[in-house]
Coordinates of C-alpha atoms in Angstrom, one line a residue:
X1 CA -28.8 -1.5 -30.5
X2 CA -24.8 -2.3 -30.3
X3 CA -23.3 -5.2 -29.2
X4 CA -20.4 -3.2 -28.2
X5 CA -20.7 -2.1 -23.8
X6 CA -21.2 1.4 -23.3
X7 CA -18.8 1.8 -20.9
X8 CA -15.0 1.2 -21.4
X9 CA -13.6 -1.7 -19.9
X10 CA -11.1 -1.0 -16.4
X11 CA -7.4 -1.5 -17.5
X12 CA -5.5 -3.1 -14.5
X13 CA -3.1 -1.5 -13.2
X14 CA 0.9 -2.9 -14.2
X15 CA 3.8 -1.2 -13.2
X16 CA 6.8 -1.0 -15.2
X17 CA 8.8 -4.4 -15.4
X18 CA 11.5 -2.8 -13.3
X19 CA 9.4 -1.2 -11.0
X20 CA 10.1 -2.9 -7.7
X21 CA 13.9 -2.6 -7.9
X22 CA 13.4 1.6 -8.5
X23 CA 10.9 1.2 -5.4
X24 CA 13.1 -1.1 -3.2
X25 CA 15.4 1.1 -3.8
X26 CA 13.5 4.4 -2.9
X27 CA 12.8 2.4 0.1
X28 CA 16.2 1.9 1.1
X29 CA 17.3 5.9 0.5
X30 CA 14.6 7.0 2.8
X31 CA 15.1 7.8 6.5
X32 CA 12.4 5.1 7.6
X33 CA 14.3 2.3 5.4
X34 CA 14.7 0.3 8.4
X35 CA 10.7 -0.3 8.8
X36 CA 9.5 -0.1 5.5
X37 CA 12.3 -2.1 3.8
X38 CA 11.5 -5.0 5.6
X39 CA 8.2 -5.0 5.4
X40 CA 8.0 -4.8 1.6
X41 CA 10.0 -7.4 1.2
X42 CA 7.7 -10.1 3.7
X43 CA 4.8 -8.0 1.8
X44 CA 6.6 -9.0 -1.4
X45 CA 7.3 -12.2 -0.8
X46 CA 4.1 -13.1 0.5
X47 CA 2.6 -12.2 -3.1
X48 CA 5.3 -13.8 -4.8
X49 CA 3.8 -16.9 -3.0
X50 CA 0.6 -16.0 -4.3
X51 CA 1.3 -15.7 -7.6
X52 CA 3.5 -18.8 -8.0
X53 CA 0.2 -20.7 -6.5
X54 CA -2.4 -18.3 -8.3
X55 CA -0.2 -17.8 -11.4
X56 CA -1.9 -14.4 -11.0
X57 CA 0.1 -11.0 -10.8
X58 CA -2.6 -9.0 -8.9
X59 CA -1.0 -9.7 -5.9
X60 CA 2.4 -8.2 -6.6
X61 CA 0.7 -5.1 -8.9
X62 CA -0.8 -5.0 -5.5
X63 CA 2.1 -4.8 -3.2
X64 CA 3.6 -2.4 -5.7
X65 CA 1.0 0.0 -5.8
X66 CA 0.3 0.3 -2.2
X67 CA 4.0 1.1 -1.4
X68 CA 4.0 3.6 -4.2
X69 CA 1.2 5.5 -2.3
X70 CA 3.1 5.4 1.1
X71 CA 5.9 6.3 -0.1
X72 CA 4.3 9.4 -2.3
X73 CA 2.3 10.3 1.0
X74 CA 5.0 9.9 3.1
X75 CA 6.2 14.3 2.7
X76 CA 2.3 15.5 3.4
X77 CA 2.5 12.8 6.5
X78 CA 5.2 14.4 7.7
X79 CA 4.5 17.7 7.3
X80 CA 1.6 17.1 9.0
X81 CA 3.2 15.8 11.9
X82 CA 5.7 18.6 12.0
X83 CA 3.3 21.4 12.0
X84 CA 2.2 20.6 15.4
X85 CA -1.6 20.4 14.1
X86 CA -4.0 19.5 17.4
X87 CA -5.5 15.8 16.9
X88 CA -6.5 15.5 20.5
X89 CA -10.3 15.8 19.2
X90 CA -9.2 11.9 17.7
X91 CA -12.2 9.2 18.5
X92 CA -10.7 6.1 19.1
X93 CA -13.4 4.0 17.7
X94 CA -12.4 0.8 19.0
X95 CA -12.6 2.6 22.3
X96 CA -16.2 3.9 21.6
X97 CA -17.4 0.8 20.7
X98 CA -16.2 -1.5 23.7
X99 CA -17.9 1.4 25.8
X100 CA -21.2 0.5 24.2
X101 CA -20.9 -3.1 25.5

């Protein structure tokens, strides 16, 4: 038997040190900059407030991450949009459920 685990051990995810800069400022060059701009910077600072009181940086690998995905999703969003595709078969699930009541 080994004392080492048999499985290797989940690195966290840490983006680059200058990371949020390139992504604020990705942000700012795209055509919804005057949505998401704003509200990765409250996002932001609402982890940076974390992590002063958690002296943790989850928080803001966090906030980083999540924006990277939006804004890497953001061409197959619209495209989807553009392309007319039919989501009137959409089930409002909130809807459903208050029915149910």
């Amino acid at each position: 038997m080994s004392a080492q685990p048999d499985h290797a051990p989940v690195t966290p995810y840490a983006p680059a040190p200058g990371a949020p800069a390139e992504l604020l400022a990705q942000l700012r060059a795209d055509r919804r900059a005057d949505t998401w701009v704003p509200a990765f910077e409250r996002e932001w600072a609402a982890a940076l407030e974390e992590s002063r009181r958690t002296f943790s940086l989850a928080g803001l690998y966090e906030v980083v991450q999540n924006w990277q995905g939006r804004l890497a999703s953001a061409p197959a969003v619209d495209a989807f949009l553009a392309g007319g595709c039919d989501d009137s078969d959409f089930i409002d699930m909130a809807e459903l459920r208050g029915r149910r009541r």
